[in-house]
Coordinates of N, CA and C in Angstrom, one line a residue:
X1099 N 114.9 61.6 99.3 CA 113.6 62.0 98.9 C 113.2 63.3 99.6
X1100 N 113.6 63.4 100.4 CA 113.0 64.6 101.7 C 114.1 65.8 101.1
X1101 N 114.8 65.9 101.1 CA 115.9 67.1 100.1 C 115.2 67.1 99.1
X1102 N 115.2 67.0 97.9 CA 114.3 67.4 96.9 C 113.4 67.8 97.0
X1103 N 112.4 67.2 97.9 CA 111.1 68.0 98.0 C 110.7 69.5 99.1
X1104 N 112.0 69.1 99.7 CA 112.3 71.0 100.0 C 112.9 71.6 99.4
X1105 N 114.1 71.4 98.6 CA 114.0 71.9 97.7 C 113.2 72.7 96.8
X1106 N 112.3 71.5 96.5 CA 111.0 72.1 95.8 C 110.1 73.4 96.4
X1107 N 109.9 73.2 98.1 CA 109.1 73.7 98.6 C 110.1 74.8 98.8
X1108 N 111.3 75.2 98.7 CA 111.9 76.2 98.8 C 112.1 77.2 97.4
X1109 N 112.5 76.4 96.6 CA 111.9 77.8 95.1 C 110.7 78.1 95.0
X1110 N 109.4 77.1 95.7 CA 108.3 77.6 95.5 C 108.1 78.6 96.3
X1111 N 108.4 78.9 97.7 CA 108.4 79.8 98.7 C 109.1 81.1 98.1
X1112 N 110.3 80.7 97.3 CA 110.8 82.2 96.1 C 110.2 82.9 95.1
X1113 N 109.6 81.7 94.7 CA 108.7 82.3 93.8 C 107.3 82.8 94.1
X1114 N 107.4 82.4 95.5 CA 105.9 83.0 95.9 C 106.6 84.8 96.6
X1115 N 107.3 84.7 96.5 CA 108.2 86.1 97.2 C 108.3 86.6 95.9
X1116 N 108.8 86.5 94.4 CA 108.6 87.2 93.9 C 107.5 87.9 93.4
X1117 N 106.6 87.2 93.1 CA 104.9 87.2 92.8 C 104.4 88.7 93.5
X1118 N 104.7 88.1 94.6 CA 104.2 89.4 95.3 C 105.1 90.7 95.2
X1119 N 106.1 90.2 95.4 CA 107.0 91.6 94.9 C 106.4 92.4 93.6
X1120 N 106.3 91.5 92.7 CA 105.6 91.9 91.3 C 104.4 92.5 91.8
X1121 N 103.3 91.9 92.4 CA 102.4 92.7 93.0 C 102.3 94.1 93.7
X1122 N 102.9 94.0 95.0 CA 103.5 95.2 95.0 C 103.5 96.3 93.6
X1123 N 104.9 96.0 93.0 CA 105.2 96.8 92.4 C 104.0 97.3 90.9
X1124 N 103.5 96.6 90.9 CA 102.2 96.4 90.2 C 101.2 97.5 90.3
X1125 N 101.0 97.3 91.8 CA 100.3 98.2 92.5 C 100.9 100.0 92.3
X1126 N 102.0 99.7 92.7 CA 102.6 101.1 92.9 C 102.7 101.5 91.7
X1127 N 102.8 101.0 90.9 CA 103.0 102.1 89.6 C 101.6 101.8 89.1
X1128 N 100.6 101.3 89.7 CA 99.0 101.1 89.0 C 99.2 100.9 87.7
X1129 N 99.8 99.6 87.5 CA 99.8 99.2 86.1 C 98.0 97.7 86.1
X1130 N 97.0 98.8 86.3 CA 95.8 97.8 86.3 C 95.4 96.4 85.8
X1131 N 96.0 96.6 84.2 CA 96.0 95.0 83.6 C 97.1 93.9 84.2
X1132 N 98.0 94.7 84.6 CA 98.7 93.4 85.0 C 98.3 92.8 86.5
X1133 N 97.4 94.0 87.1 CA 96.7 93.5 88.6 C 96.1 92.4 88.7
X1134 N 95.0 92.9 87.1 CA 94.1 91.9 87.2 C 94.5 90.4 86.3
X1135 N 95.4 90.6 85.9 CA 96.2 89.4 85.3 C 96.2 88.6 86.2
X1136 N 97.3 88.7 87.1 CA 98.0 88.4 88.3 C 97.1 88.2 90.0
X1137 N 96.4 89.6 89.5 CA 96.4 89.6 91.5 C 94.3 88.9 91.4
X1138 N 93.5 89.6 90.3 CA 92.3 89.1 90.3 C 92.2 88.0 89.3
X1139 N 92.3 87.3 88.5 CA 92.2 86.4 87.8 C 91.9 85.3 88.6
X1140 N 90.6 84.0 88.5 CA 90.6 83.1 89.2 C 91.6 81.9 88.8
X1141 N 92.6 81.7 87.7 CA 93.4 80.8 87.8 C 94.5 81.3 88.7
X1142 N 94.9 82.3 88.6 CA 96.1 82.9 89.2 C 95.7 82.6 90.5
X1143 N 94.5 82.9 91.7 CA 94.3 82.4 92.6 C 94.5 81.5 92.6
X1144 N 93.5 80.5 91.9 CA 93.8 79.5 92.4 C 95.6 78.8 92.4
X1145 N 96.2 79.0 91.9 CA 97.8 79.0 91.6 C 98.1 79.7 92.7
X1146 N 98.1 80.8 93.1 CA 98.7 80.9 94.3 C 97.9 80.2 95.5
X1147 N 96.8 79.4 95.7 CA 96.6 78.9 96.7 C 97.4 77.8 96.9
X1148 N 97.5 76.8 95.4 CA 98.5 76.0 95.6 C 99.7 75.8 95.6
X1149 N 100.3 77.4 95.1 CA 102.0 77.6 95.7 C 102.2 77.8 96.8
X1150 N 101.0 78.1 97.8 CA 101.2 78.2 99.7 C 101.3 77.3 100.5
X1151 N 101.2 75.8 99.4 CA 100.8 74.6 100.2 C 102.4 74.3 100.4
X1152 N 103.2 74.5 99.5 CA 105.0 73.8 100.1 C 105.5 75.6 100.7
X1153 N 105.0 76.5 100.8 CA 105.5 77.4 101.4 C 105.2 77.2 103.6
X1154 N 104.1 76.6 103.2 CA 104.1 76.4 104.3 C 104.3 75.0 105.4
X1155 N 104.6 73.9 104.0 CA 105.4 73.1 104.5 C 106.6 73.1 104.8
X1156 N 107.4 74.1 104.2 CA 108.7 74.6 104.3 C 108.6 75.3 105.8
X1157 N 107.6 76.0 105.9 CA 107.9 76.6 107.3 C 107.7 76.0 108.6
X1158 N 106.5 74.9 108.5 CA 107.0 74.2 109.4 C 108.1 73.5 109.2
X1159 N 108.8 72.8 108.6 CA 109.7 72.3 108.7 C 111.1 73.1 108.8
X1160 N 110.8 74.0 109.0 CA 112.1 75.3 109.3 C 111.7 75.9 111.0
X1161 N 110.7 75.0 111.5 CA 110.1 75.5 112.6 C 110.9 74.5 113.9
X1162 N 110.2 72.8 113.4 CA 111.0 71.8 113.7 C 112.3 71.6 113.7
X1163 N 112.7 72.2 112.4 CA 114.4 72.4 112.9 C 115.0 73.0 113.5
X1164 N 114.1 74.2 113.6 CA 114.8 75.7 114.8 C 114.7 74.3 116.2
X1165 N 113.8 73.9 116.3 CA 113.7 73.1 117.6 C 114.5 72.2 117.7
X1166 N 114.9 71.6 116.7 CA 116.1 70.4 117.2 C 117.8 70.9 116.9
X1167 N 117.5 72.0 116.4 CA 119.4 72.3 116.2 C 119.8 73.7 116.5
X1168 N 118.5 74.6 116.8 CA 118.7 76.1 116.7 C 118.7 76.8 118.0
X1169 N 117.9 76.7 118.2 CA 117.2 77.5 119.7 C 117.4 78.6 119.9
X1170 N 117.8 79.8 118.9 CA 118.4 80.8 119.2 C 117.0 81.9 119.1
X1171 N 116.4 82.3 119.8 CA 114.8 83.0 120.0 C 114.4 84.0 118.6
X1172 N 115.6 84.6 118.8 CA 115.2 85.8 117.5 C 115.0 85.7 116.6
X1173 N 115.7 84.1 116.0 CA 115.6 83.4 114.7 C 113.8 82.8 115.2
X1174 N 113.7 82.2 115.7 CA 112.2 81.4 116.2 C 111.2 82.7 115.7
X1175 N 111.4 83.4 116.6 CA 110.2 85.0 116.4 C 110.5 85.0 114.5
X1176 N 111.7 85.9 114.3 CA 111.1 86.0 112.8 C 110.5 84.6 112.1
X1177 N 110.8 83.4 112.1 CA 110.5 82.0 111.4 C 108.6 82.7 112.2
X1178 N 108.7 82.8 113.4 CA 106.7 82.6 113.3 C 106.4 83.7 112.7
X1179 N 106.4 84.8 113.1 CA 105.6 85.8 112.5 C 105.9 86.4 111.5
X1180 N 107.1 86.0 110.7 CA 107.3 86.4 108.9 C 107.3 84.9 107.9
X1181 N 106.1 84.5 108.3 CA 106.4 83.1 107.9 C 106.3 82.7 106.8
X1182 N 105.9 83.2 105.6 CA 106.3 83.1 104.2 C 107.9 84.0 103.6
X1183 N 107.8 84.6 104.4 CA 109.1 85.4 104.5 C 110.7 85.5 104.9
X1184 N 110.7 84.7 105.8 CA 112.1 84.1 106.3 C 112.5 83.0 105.9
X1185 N 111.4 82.6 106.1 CA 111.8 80.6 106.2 C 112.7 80.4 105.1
X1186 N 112.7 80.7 103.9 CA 113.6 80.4 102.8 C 115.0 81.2 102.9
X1187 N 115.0 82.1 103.8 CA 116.6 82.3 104.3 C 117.0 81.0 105.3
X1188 N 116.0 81.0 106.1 CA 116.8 80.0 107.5 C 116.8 78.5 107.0
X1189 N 116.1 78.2 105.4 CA 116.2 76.9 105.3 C 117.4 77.0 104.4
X1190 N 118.0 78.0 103.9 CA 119.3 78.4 103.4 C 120.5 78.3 104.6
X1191 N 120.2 79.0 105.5 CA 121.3 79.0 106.6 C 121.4 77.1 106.7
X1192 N 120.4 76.7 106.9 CA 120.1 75.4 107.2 C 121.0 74.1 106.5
X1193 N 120.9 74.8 105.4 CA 121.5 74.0 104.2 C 123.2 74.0 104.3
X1194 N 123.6 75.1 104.4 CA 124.8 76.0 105.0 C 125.7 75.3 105.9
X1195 N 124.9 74.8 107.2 CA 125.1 74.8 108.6 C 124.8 73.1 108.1
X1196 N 124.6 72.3 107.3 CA 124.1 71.1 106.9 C 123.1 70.5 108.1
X1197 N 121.9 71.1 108.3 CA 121.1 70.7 109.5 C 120.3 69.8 108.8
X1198 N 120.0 70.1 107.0 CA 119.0 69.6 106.4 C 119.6 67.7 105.7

């Protein structure tokens, strides 16, 4: 049961990486309707508030693992302070390294 649902929390953390990428890119080429599609629209909020909830269950749980199998600091530093950002590589490495 706990694999699956990181799992889960792990495409959702991808797909909350693409989103924004789209955003981004959204931005940069000022394509306006798709901003307000995506970036101001109150369902899309609210959708992205509840794609942050397994993004950041994922990262703690990629936090707690750094602590019981990792210890290696540089990995720790990116996991805190890029924290919608890494965590779906190191719960990849994770997976890899079968920690999970």
């Amino acid at each position: 049961m706990k694999k699956p649902f990181l799992l889960f929390c792990y495409y959702a953390n991808i797909l909350m990486l693409a989103l924004f990428a789209m955003i981004i890119l959204a931005a940069l080429l000022r394509m306006g309707l798709l901003l307000d599609i995506v970036f101001f629209n109150e369902t899309a909020i609210m959708i992205r508030t509840l794609m942050s909830i397994p993004v950041f269950i994922l990262w703690i749980y990629c936090l707690v693992l750094w602590g019981k199998q990792d210890k290696d600091i540089g990995r720790f530093l990116l996991l805190f302070f890029l924290i919608g950002f890494y965590s779906p590589f190191y719960f990849r490495k994770a997976l890899k390294k079968q920690w999970v």
